Amino acid sequence: MKRILTIKAEEGMVVAGDVYNESNHLVIPRGTVLTRDIIDRLKYYAVFDFYIEDDKPIKLASYNMDDLERHIFSEYKIESGGYFRRIKESEQFREFENMFQESVNNISDCINAVVTKSEEVNIDQLLSSVKKITDDFNPDVSLFDMIHCIEGYDDLTYVHSINVALISRVIGKWMGLSPEECDTLTICGLLHDIGKVMIPIEIITKPSRLSPTEYALIQTHTIHGYNLLEKIELDERIKLAALQHHERCDGKGYPNKLRYNEINQFSRIVAIADVYDAMTSNRIYRKGICPFEVISIFEENIDAYDPKVLFIFLEKIAQSYVNAEVILNGDLEGKIIMINKYALGRPGVLVGGAYVDLSRQDNMEITALM
Ligand SMILES: [Fe+2]
């Protein structure tokens, strides 16, 4: 490995470490093979120098797919087979499932106590199992893949609440919030949908399209949630998250059509975690959407969400899949080799020996992780 100046960079050199810009955003990941575009990108981001592998540059004009793959992915080689199946079979996932079960028990006890006895929320008990999960797995994106693999629970509201709590907590850490703020944000996630206990279960679990009346009824869970929590001694932001997590920054949410500044910051974070989990989780009646499709959907609806939170979140998620094997257009196989900051849902992919920049290929898209 050696350090070189960006002005000395040549096509075909292999980057030996992740390269960040001054504001700590990833410009290119380790393992990237330099092309003219990538060198221009380094210059654009004023990267002065970086590390490359000692090997001779790969000849891009006549490279052989096997050589290139071996070179780039030697340390990241992902075995063939189902991406999520391998996660489900891992020891780490079994530990995660046990901790997850403990969280489900805690939250169901807590919600029952609030709803049936108007009891105080036992914050410590509620937090302990969720904190254990994030502390054991660190603020690591593999946690998101584990969340995706959770299945077999009947009561999806509890599962969803824990997922939203975990995702919100990780976002809080990525945003540099204090440990106390991250704890409060976690409780916001755990209790955001508490108002759903007041909605008939047949409507909550209805797999087909809701009628306008049913949809209006389901929307009231935000107000029910706030009313349930209002009488309990809790941080105001937790109560507001129950009320505001369906508000959208462009004023098109509910129940009060609030806009960006009128929505509490924690509610804006929970909103993103809520939508992400709703789209990526497997449900009885539908399969979760591929994370890259979810990223593109968020990018298309950018006005609805807090842009600062959304960018940090999507960039971290996208980065976590650098080197992942993917399926494109339902049958092509490829490998993600670089993330495009300006189109996070459409990264650069190696397909059948060719580099494809998905941000310039409207007719191609990632449909699944392999
Ligand atoms: Fe909700």
mmCIF file of C-alpha atoms and ligand atoms in Angstrom:
data_model
loop_
_atom_site.group_PDB
_atom_site.id
_atom_site.type_symbol
_atom_site.label_atom_id
_atom_site.label_comp_id
_atom_site.label_asym_id
_atom_site.label_seq_id
_atom_site.Cartn_x
_atom_site.Cartn_y
_atom_site.Cartn_z
ATOM 1 C CA MET A 1 0.000 0.000 0.000
ATOM 2 C CA LYS A 2 1.341 3.465 -0.793
ATOM 3 C CA ARG A 3 0.125 7.031 -0.560
ATOM 4 C CA ILE A 4 -0.142 9.026 -3.778
ATOM 5 C CA LEU A 5 -1.208 12.544 -4.685
ATOM 6 C CA THR A 6 -4.503 12.763 -6.564
ATOM 7 C CA ILE A 7 -2.751 14.550 -9.443
ATOM 8 C CA LYS A 8 -0.598 11.423 -9.866
ATOM 9 C CA ALA A 9 -3.596 9.061 -9.967
ATOM 10 C CA GLU A 10 -3.889 6.811 -13.017
ATOM 11 C CA GLU A 11 -6.721 4.774 -14.436
ATOM 12 C CA GLY A 12 -6.641 1.157 -13.251
ATOM 13 C CA MET A 13 -5.045 1.862 -9.847
ATOM 14 C CA VAL A 14 -6.842 0.130 -6.974
ATOM 15 C CA VAL A 15 -7.763 2.244 -3.952
ATOM 16 C CA ALA A 16 -6.439 0.712 -0.709
ATOM 17 C CA GLY A 17 -8.622 2.516 1.842
ATOM 18 C CA ASP A 18 -11.973 4.331 1.961
ATOM 19 C CA VAL A 19 -11.514 7.931 0.764
ATOM 20 C CA TYR A 20 -13.477 10.651 2.550
ATOM 21 C CA ASN A 21 -13.880 14.353 1.799
ATOM 22 C CA GLU A 22 -13.415 17.123 4.364
ATOM 23 C CA SER A 23 -16.938 16.811 5.681
ATOM 24 C CA ASN A 24 -16.366 13.097 6.223
ATOM 25 C CA HIS A 25 -18.556 11.801 3.428
ATOM 26 C CA LEU A 26 -17.349 8.760 1.572
ATOM 27 C CA VAL A 27 -16.091 9.771 -1.879
ATOM 28 C CA ILE A 28 -14.977 6.311 -3.009
ATOM 29 C CA PRO A 29 -14.683 3.046 -1.087
ATOM 30 C CA ARG A 30 -11.662 0.838 -0.715
ATOM 31 C CA GLY A 31 -11.268 -1.585 -3.589
ATOM 32 C CA THR A 32 -12.459 0.859 -6.248
ATOM 33 C CA VAL A 33 -10.600 0.675 -9.545
ATOM 34 C CA LEU A 34 -9.850 4.200 -10.727
ATOM 35 C CA THR A 35 -11.424 5.358 -13.968
ATOM 36 C CA ARG A 36 -11.190 8.833 -15.528
ATOM 37 C CA ASP A 37 -14.587 9.736 -14.003
ATOM 38 C CA ILE A 38 -13.526 8.573 -10.552
ATOM 39 C CA ILE A 39 -10.269 10.543 -10.701
ATOM 40 C CA ASP A 40 -12.292 13.634 -11.693
ATOM 41 C CA ARG A 41 -14.561 12.940 -8.751
ATOM 42 C CA LEU A 42 -11.563 12.897 -6.361
ATOM 43 C CA LYS A 43 -10.415 16.224 -7.775
ATOM 44 C CA TYR A 44 -13.920 17.669 -7.572
ATOM 45 C CA TYR A 45 -14.048 16.799 -3.859
ATOM 46 C CA ALA A 46 -10.568 18.313 -3.362
ATOM 47 C CA VAL A 47 -9.100 15.031 -2.133
ATOM 48 C CA PHE A 48 -5.388 15.853 -1.947
ATOM 49 C CA ASP A 49 -3.979 12.343 -1.531
ATOM 50 C CA PHE A 50 -5.046 8.769 -0.764
ATOM 51 C CA TYR A 51 -3.746 5.200 -0.548
ATOM 52 C CA ILE A 52 -3.498 2.720 -3.406
ATOM 53 C CA GLU A 53 -2.510 -0.939 -3.580
ATOM 54 C CA ASP A 54 1.098 -1.618 -4.574
ATOM 55 C CA ASP A 55 0.115 -3.800 -7.555
ATOM 56 C CA LYS A 56 0.453 -2.516 -11.071
ATOM 57 C CA PRO A 57 -2.639 -0.672 -12.352
ATOM 58 C CA ILE A 58 -5.224 -2.904 -14.024
ATOM 59 C CA LYS A 59 -5.478 -2.286 -17.759
ATOM 60 C CA LEU A 60 -9.062 -1.153 -17.998
ATOM 61 C CA ALA A 61 -9.256 -1.289 -21.764
ATOM 62 C CA SER A 62 -8.591 -5.008 -21.913
ATOM 63 C CA TYR A 63 -9.252 -6.292 -18.441
ATOM 64 C CA ASN A 64 -10.429 -9.741 -17.815
ATOM 65 C CA MET A 65 -13.483 -10.083 -15.589
ATOM 66 C CA ASP A 66 -11.954 -12.780 -13.389
ATOM 67 C CA ASP A 67 -8.819 -10.749 -12.705
ATOM 68 C CA LEU A 68 -10.770 -7.638 -11.933
ATOM 69 C CA GLU A 69 -13.167 -9.418 -9.619
ATOM 70 C CA ARG A 70 -10.398 -11.201 -7.789
ATOM 71 C CA HIS A 71 -8.580 -7.951 -7.410
ATOM 72 C CA ILE A 72 -11.462 -5.905 -6.122
ATOM 73 C CA PHE A 73 -13.333 -8.447 -4.146
ATOM 74 C CA SER A 74 -10.659 -10.784 -2.809
ATOM 75 C CA GLU A 75 -11.312 -9.705 0.757
ATOM 76 C CA TYR A 76 -15.033 -9.121 0.394
ATOM 77 C CA LYS A 77 -15.939 -12.227 -1.535
ATOM 78 C CA ILE A 78 -19.566 -12.992 -0.843
ATOM 79 C CA GLU A 79 -20.514 -16.631 -1.223
ATOM 80 C CA SER A 80 -23.145 -17.373 -3.775
ATOM 81 C CA GLY A 81 -26.624 -18.033 -2.437
ATOM 82 C CA GLY A 82 -29.319 -15.961 -0.749
ATOM 83 C CA TYR A 83 -27.994 -12.844 0.944
ATOM 84 C CA PHE A 84 -30.658 -12.853 3.634
ATOM 85 C CA ARG A 85 -30.650 -16.646 3.971
ATOM 86 C CA ARG A 86 -26.988 -16.498 5.011
ATOM 87 C CA ILE A 87 -27.820 -13.855 7.607
ATOM 88 C CA LYS A 88 -30.685 -15.965 8.966
ATOM 89 C CA GLU A 89 -28.363 -18.930 9.379
ATOM 90 C CA SER A 90 -25.688 -16.972 11.255
ATOM 91 C CA GLU A 91 -24.981 -17.259 14.965
ATOM 92 C CA GLN A 92 -25.188 -13.471 15.247
ATOM 93 C CA PHE A 93 -28.753 -13.553 13.936
ATOM 94 C CA ARG A 94 -29.768 -16.189 16.520
ATOM 95 C CA GLU A 95 -28.475 -13.916 19.287
ATOM 96 C CA PHE A 96 -30.297 -10.998 17.693
ATOM 97 C CA GLU A 97 -33.558 -12.981 17.586
ATOM 98 C CA ASN A 98 -33.308 -13.830 21.312
ATOM 99 C CA MET A 99 -32.793 -10.192 22.218
ATOM 100 C CA PHE A 100 -35.578 -9.195 19.852
ATOM 101 C CA GLN A 101 -37.983 -11.626 21.577
ATOM 102 C CA GLU A 102 -37.125 -10.035 24.924
ATOM 103 C CA SER A 103 -37.949 -6.611 23.463
ATOM 104 C CA VAL A 104 -41.296 -7.871 22.137
ATOM 105 C CA ASN A 105 -42.190 -9.146 25.638
ATOM 106 C CA ASN A 106 -41.146 -5.864 27.239
ATOM 107 C CA ILE A 107 -43.093 -3.654 24.876
ATOM 108 C CA SER A 108 -46.259 -5.752 25.032
ATOM 109 C CA ASP A 109 -46.156 -5.648 28.878
ATOM 110 C CA CYS A 110 -45.585 -1.909 28.821
ATOM 111 C CA ILE A 111 -48.330 -1.100 26.312
ATOM 112 C CA ASN A 112 -50.811 -3.295 28.182
ATOM 113 C CA ALA A 113 -50.009 -1.483 31.407
ATOM 114 C CA VAL A 114 -50.523 1.934 29.792
ATOM 115 C CA VAL A 115 -53.726 1.031 27.977
ATOM 116 C CA THR A 116 -55.510 -1.117 30.553
ATOM 117 C CA LYS A 117 -54.300 0.335 33.837
ATOM 118 C CA SER A 118 -53.088 3.815 32.849
ATOM 119 C CA GLU A 119 -49.842 2.910 34.568
ATOM 120 C CA GLU A 120 -46.596 4.787 34.294
ATOM 121 C CA VAL A 121 -44.252 3.663 31.545
ATOM 122 C CA ASN A 122 -41.286 1.765 32.953
ATOM 123 C CA ILE A 123 -38.711 3.537 30.806
ATOM 124 C CA ASP A 124 -35.730 1.539 32.086
ATOM 125 C CA GLN A 125 -37.359 -1.797 31.384
ATOM 126 C CA LEU A 126 -38.540 -0.645 27.977
ATOM 127 C CA LEU A 127 -35.130 0.678 27.001
ATOM 128 C CA SER A 128 -32.978 -2.120 28.386
ATOM 129 C CA SER A 129 -33.623 -4.789 25.753
ATOM 130 C CA VAL A 130 -33.442 -2.403 22.781
ATOM 131 C CA LYS A 131 -30.246 -0.826 24.111
ATOM 132 C CA LYS A 132 -28.768 -4.280 24.508
ATOM 133 C CA ILE A 133 -29.366 -4.961 20.808
ATOM 134 C CA THR A 134 -27.808 -1.745 19.523
ATOM 135 C CA ASP A 135 -24.956 -1.827 22.032
ATOM 136 C CA ASP A 136 -24.095 -5.419 21.129
ATOM 137 C CA PHE A 137 -24.249 -4.761 17.411
ATOM 138 C CA ASN A 138 -22.923 -1.179 17.581
ATOM 139 C CA PRO A 139 -24.433 1.400 15.247
ATOM 140 C CA ASP A 140 -23.816 -1.005 12.446
ATOM 141 C CA VAL A 141 -25.856 -1.310 9.297
ATOM 142 C CA SER A 142 -25.819 -5.121 9.521
ATOM 143 C CA LEU A 143 -28.479 -4.462 12.124
ATOM 144 C CA PHE A 144 -30.760 -3.292 9.298
ATOM 145 C CA ASP A 145 -30.295 -6.576 7.478
ATOM 146 C CA MET A 146 -31.153 -8.476 10.669
ATOM 147 C CA ILE A 147 -34.300 -6.415 11.111
ATOM 148 C CA HIS A 148 -35.214 -7.376 7.555
ATOM 149 C CA CYS A 149 -34.877 -11.064 8.473
ATOM 150 C CA ILE A 150 -37.171 -11.005 11.515
ATOM 151 C CA GLU A 151 -40.318 -13.001 10.807
ATOM 152 C CA GLY A 152 -42.788 -15.366 12.396
ATOM 153 C CA TYR A 153 -44.396 -12.929 14.809
ATOM 154 C CA ASP A 154 -48.164 -12.592 14.913
ATOM 155 C CA ASP A 155 -48.254 -9.164 16.429
ATOM 156 C CA LEU A 156 -46.644 -6.999 13.827
ATOM 157 C CA THR A 157 -47.310 -3.720 15.605
ATOM 158 C CA TYR A 158 -44.838 -4.689 18.339
ATOM 159 C CA VAL A 159 -42.279 -5.932 15.820
ATOM 160 C CA HIS A 160 -42.646 -2.747 13.792
ATOM 161 C CA SER A 161 -42.325 -0.602 16.936
ATOM 162 C CA ILE A 162 -39.071 -2.284 17.930
ATOM 163 C CA ASN A 163 -37.720 -1.986 14.397
ATOM 164 C CA VAL A 164 -38.565 1.721 14.310
ATOM 165 C CA ALA A 165 -36.954 2.170 17.740
ATOM 166 C CA LEU A 166 -33.755 0.416 16.600
ATOM 167 C CA ILE A 167 -33.579 2.348 13.326
ATOM 168 C CA SER A 168 -34.305 5.690 15.051
ATOM 169 C CA ARG A 169 -31.635 5.009 17.674
ATOM 170 C CA VAL A 170 -29.026 4.261 15.010
ATOM 171 C CA ILE A 171 -29.982 7.414 13.067
ATOM 172 C CA GLY A 172 -29.632 9.397 16.305
ATOM 173 C CA LYS A 173 -26.127 8.055 16.787
ATOM 174 C CA TRP A 174 -25.205 8.819 13.173
ATOM 175 C CA MET A 175 -26.453 12.376 13.708
ATOM 176 C CA GLY A 176 -24.277 12.777 16.782
ATOM 177 C CA LEU A 177 -27.100 13.081 19.324
ATOM 178 C CA SER A 178 -26.165 12.637 22.998
ATOM 179 C CA PRO A 179 -26.760 9.248 24.724
ATOM 180 C CA GLU A 180 -29.720 10.743 26.626
ATOM 181 C CA GLU A 181 -31.248 12.058 23.403
ATOM 182 C CA CYS A 182 -30.714 8.667 21.737
ATOM 183 C CA ASP A 183 -32.552 7.018 24.662
ATOM 184 C CA THR A 184 -35.490 9.410 24.333
ATOM 185 C CA LEU A 185 -35.528 8.896 20.555
ATOM 186 C CA THR A 186 -35.597 5.119 21.111
ATOM 187 C CA ILE A 187 -38.676 5.458 23.337
ATOM 188 C CA CYS A 188 -40.241 7.690 20.648
ATOM 189 C CA GLY A 189 -39.821 4.774 18.229
ATOM 190 C CA LEU A 190 -41.124 2.174 20.670
ATOM 191 C CA LEU A 191 -44.301 4.106 21.473
ATOM 192 C CA HIS A 192 -44.968 5.925 18.187
ATOM 193 C CA ASP A 193 -47.785 3.581 17.133
ATOM 194 C CA ILE A 194 -49.266 2.986 20.610
ATOM 195 C CA GLY A 195 -52.523 4.545 19.371
ATOM 196 C CA LYS A 196 -53.067 1.532 17.082
ATOM 197 C CA VAL A 197 -54.328 -0.450 20.088
ATOM 198 C CA MET A 198 -57.477 1.684 19.818
ATOM 199 C CA ILE A 199 -58.092 0.679 16.167
ATOM 200 C CA PRO A 200 -59.915 -2.603 15.351
ATOM 201 C CA ILE A 201 -57.323 -5.309 14.626
ATOM 202 C CA GLU A 202 -59.138 -6.371 11.407
ATOM 203 C CA ILE A 203 -58.395 -2.954 9.932
ATOM 204 C CA ILE A 204 -54.767 -2.865 11.113
ATOM 205 C CA THR A 205 -54.037 -6.253 9.544
ATOM 206 C CA LYS A 206 -56.248 -5.949 6.468
ATOM 207 C CA PRO A 207 -54.092 -7.037 3.535
ATOM 208 C CA SER A 208 -56.269 -5.504 0.810
ATOM 209 C CA ARG A 209 -56.730 -1.832 0.048
ATOM 210 C CA LEU A 210 -58.451 0.170 2.775
ATOM 211 C CA SER A 211 -61.711 1.972 2.054
ATOM 212 C CA PRO A 212 -61.682 5.774 2.579
ATOM 213 C CA THR A 213 -63.552 5.291 5.866
ATOM 214 C CA GLU A 214 -61.111 2.662 7.089
ATOM 215 C CA TYR A 215 -58.157 4.828 6.086
ATOM 216 C CA ALA A 216 -59.614 7.795 7.973
ATOM 217 C CA LEU A 217 -60.061 5.547 11.003
ATOM 218 C CA ILE A 218 -56.504 4.270 10.889
ATOM 219 C CA GLN A 219 -55.201 7.844 10.712
ATOM 220 C CA THR A 220 -56.728 8.526 14.108
ATOM 221 C CA HIS A 221 -54.096 6.301 15.754
ATOM 222 C CA THR A 222 -51.857 9.383 15.929
ATOM 223 C CA ILE A 223 -54.372 11.310 18.026
ATOM 224 C CA HIS A 224 -55.236 8.230 20.128
ATOM 225 C CA GLY A 225 -51.528 7.703 20.765
ATOM 226 C CA TYR A 226 -51.031 11.265 21.953
ATOM 227 C CA ASN A 227 -54.103 11.074 24.173
ATOM 228 C CA LEU A 228 -52.924 7.806 25.759
ATOM 229 C CA LEU A 229 -49.489 9.222 26.540
ATOM 230 C CA GLU A 230 -50.613 12.742 27.463
ATOM 231 C CA LYS A 231 -51.558 11.807 31.005
ATOM 232 C CA ILE A 232 -48.306 9.988 31.686
ATOM 233 C CA GLU A 233 -45.181 11.690 32.929
ATOM 234 C CA LEU A 234 -42.943 11.435 29.883
ATOM 235 C CA ASP A 235 -40.642 13.599 27.787
ATOM 236 C CA GLU A 236 -42.866 15.767 25.574
ATOM 237 C CA ARG A 237 -40.976 14.629 22.447
ATOM 238 C CA ILE A 238 -42.212 11.045 23.010
ATOM 239 C CA LYS A 239 -45.827 12.242 23.055
ATOM 240 C CA LEU A 240 -45.240 14.416 19.975
ATOM 241 C CA ALA A 241 -43.706 11.482 18.052
ATOM 242 C CA ALA A 242 -46.926 9.516 18.579
ATOM 243 C CA LEU A 243 -48.905 12.502 17.266
ATOM 244 C CA GLN A 244 -46.604 13.707 14.467
ATOM 245 C CA HIS A 245 -44.851 10.696 12.918
ATOM 246 C CA HIS A 246 -47.174 10.807 9.881
ATOM 247 C CA GLU A 247 -46.713 14.553 9.352
ATOM 248 C CA ARG A 248 -44.543 15.368 6.318
ATOM 249 C CA CYS A 249 -42.187 18.311 5.829
ATOM 250 C CA ASP A 250 -44.070 19.401 2.671
ATOM 251 C CA GLY A 251 -47.304 19.739 4.657
ATOM 252 C CA LYS A 252 -48.950 16.695 3.056
ATOM 253 C CA GLY A 253 -49.030 14.477 6.138
ATOM 254 C CA TYR A 254 -51.600 13.984 8.900
ATOM 255 C CA PRO A 255 -53.286 14.658 11.276
ATOM 256 C CA ASN A 256 -52.512 18.405 11.183
ATOM 257 C CA LYS A 257 -50.697 18.951 7.852
ATOM 258 C CA LEU A 258 -47.748 20.493 9.698
ATOM 259 C CA ARG A 259 -44.666 21.647 7.792
ATOM 260 C CA TYR A 260 -40.929 21.102 8.447
ATOM 261 C CA ASN A 261 -40.372 23.611 11.272
ATOM 262 C CA GLU A 262 -43.637 22.803 12.985
ATOM 263 C CA ILE A 263 -42.728 19.122 13.332
ATOM 264 C CA ASN A 264 -40.516 18.127 16.237
ATOM 265 C CA GLN A 265 -37.056 16.914 15.175
ATOM 266 C CA PHE A 266 -37.564 13.516 16.853
ATOM 267 C CA SER A 267 -40.878 13.065 15.046
ATOM 268 C CA ARG A 268 -39.095 13.795 11.755
ATOM 269 C CA ILE A 269 -36.532 11.067 12.510
ATOM 270 C CA VAL A 270 -39.190 8.537 13.562
ATOM 271 C CA ALA A 271 -41.099 9.319 10.324
ATOM 272 C CA ILE A 272 -38.124 8.184 8.227
ATOM 273 C CA ALA A 273 -37.521 5.058 10.351
ATOM 274 C CA ASP A 274 -41.240 4.227 10.177
ATOM 275 C CA VAL A 275 -41.439 4.451 6.379
ATOM 276 C CA TYR A 276 -38.151 2.593 5.891
ATOM 277 C CA ASP A 277 -39.308 -0.314 8.048
ATOM 278 C CA ALA A 278 -42.761 -0.402 6.480
ATOM 279 C CA MET A 279 -41.193 -0.733 3.021
ATOM 280 C CA THR A 280 -38.337 -3.158 3.741
ATOM 281 C CA SER A 281 -39.914 -5.594 6.206
ATOM 282 C CA ASN A 282 -41.433 -8.830 5.021
ATOM 283 C CA ARG A 283 -45.111 -9.045 5.777
ATOM 284 C CA ILE A 284 -47.514 -11.962 5.492
ATOM 285 C CA TYR A 285 -49.160 -10.377 2.460
ATOM 286 C CA ARG A 286 -46.122 -8.984 0.678
ATOM 287 C CA LYS A 287 -42.356 -9.236 0.495
ATOM 288 C CA GLY A 288 -40.197 -6.338 1.618
ATOM 289 C CA ILE A 289 -38.856 -4.088 -1.136
ATOM 290 C CA CYS A 290 -35.148 -4.180 -2.012
ATOM 291 C CA PRO A 291 -33.236 -1.500 -0.004
ATOM 292 C CA PHE A 292 -32.074 0.244 -3.209
ATOM 293 C CA GLU A 293 -35.630 0.615 -4.420
ATOM 294 C CA VAL A 294 -36.501 2.063 -1.018
ATOM 295 C CA ILE A 295 -33.620 4.536 -1.283
ATOM 296 C CA SER A 296 -34.849 5.621 -4.740
ATOM 297 C CA ILE A 297 -38.393 6.052 -3.444
ATOM 298 C CA PHE A 298 -37.105 8.278 -0.621
ATOM 299 C CA GLU A 299 -35.012 10.280 -3.131
ATOM 300 C CA GLU A 300 -38.080 10.801 -5.311
ATOM 301 C CA ASN A 301 -40.038 12.090 -2.296
ATOM 302 C CA ILE A 302 -37.288 14.165 -0.777
ATOM 303 C CA ASP A 303 -39.563 17.141 0.043
ATOM 304 C CA ALA A 304 -41.578 15.039 2.450
ATOM 305 C CA TYR A 305 -38.700 14.367 4.861
ATOM 306 C CA ASP A 306 -36.065 16.201 6.867
ATOM 307 C CA PRO A 307 -33.294 16.482 4.226
ATOM 308 C CA LYS A 308 -30.430 16.452 6.750
ATOM 309 C CA VAL A 309 -31.630 13.294 8.470
ATOM 310 C CA LEU A 310 -32.580 11.631 5.220
ATOM 311 C CA PHE A 311 -29.225 12.200 3.555
ATOM 312 C CA ILE A 312 -27.198 10.831 6.490
ATOM 313 C CA PHE A 313 -29.513 7.819 6.715
ATOM 314 C CA LEU A 314 -29.620 6.931 3.010
ATOM 315 C CA GLU A 315 -25.905 7.455 2.500
ATOM 316 C CA LYS A 316 -25.048 5.083 5.366
ATOM 317 C CA ILE A 317 -27.491 2.461 4.118
ATOM 318 C CA ALA A 318 -26.216 2.683 0.545
ATOM 319 C CA GLN A 319 -22.562 2.551 1.654
ATOM 320 C CA SER A 320 -23.211 -0.629 3.600
ATOM 321 C CA TYR A 321 -23.951 -2.441 0.344
ATOM 322 C CA VAL A 322 -20.699 -1.567 -1.445
ATOM 323 C CA ASN A 323 -19.319 -4.924 -2.666
ATOM 324 C CA ALA A 324 -22.713 -6.632 -2.309
ATOM 325 C CA GLU A 325 -23.902 -8.935 -5.078
ATOM 326 C CA VAL A 326 -27.210 -7.873 -6.565
ATOM 327 C CA ILE A 327 -29.809 -8.833 -9.149
ATOM 328 C CA LEU A 328 -30.640 -6.256 -11.796
ATOM 329 C CA ASN A 329 -33.835 -6.141 -13.863
ATOM 330 C CA GLY A 330 -34.919 -9.473 -12.359
ATOM 331 C CA ASP A 331 -32.244 -11.685 -13.938
ATOM 332 C CA LEU A 332 -28.858 -9.974 -14.437
ATOM 333 C CA GLU A 333 -26.195 -10.469 -11.770
ATOM 334 C CA GLY A 334 -23.922 -7.658 -10.674
ATOM 335 C CA LYS A 335 -21.764 -6.279 -7.899
ATOM 336 C CA ILE A 336 -22.001 -2.819 -6.438
ATOM 337 C CA ILE A 337 -18.631 -1.124 -6.638
ATOM 338 C CA MET A 338 -19.337 2.509 -5.905
ATOM 339 C CA ILE A 339 -22.022 4.709 -4.463
ATOM 340 C CA ASN A 340 -23.123 7.877 -6.238
ATOM 341 C CA LYS A 341 -23.732 10.581 -3.650
ATOM 342 C CA TYR A 342 -26.193 12.330 -5.977
ATOM 343 C CA ALA A 343 -28.221 9.198 -6.759
ATOM 344 C CA LEU A 344 -27.792 6.912 -3.758
ATOM 345 C CA GLY A 345 -30.370 4.431 -5.051
ATOM 346 C CA ARG A 346 -28.519 4.066 -8.349
ATOM 347 C CA PRO A 347 -24.898 3.052 -7.644
ATOM 348 C CA GLY A 348 -22.109 1.984 -10.005
ATOM 349 C CA VAL A 349 -22.301 -1.753 -10.652
ATOM 350 C CA LEU A 350 -20.082 -4.307 -12.336
ATOM 351 C CA VAL A 351 -22.261 -6.371 -14.688
ATOM 352 C CA GLY A 352 -20.827 -9.162 -16.817
ATOM 353 C CA GLY A 353 -17.410 -7.515 -16.964
ATOM 354 C CA ALA A 354 -18.680 -4.009 -17.698
ATOM 355 C CA TYR A 355 -18.957 -1.048 -15.356
ATOM 356 C CA VAL A 356 -22.501 0.290 -15.388
ATOM 357 C CA ASP A 357 -23.369 3.644 -13.835
ATOM 358 C CA LEU A 358 -27.027 3.118 -12.950
ATOM 359 C CA SER A 359 -27.564 6.869 -12.533
ATOM 360 C CA ARG A 360 -27.092 7.107 -16.324
ATOM 361 C CA GLN A 361 -29.052 3.960 -17.206
ATOM 362 C CA ASP A 362 -32.754 4.603 -16.758
ATOM 363 C CA ASN A 363 -33.647 1.176 -18.141
ATOM 364 C CA MET A 364 -31.718 -0.732 -15.444
ATOM 365 C CA GLU A 365 -32.328 -1.074 -11.719
ATOM 366 C CA ILE A 366 -31.387 -3.236 -8.760
ATOM 367 C CA THR A 367 -34.313 -5.516 -7.984
ATOM 368 C CA ALA A 368 -32.838 -7.683 -5.190
ATOM 369 C CA LEU A 369 -29.779 -8.477 -3.122
ATOM 370 C CA MET A 370 -28.243 -11.863 -3.954
HETATM 371 FE FE FE B 1 -48.123 5.145 12.590
#
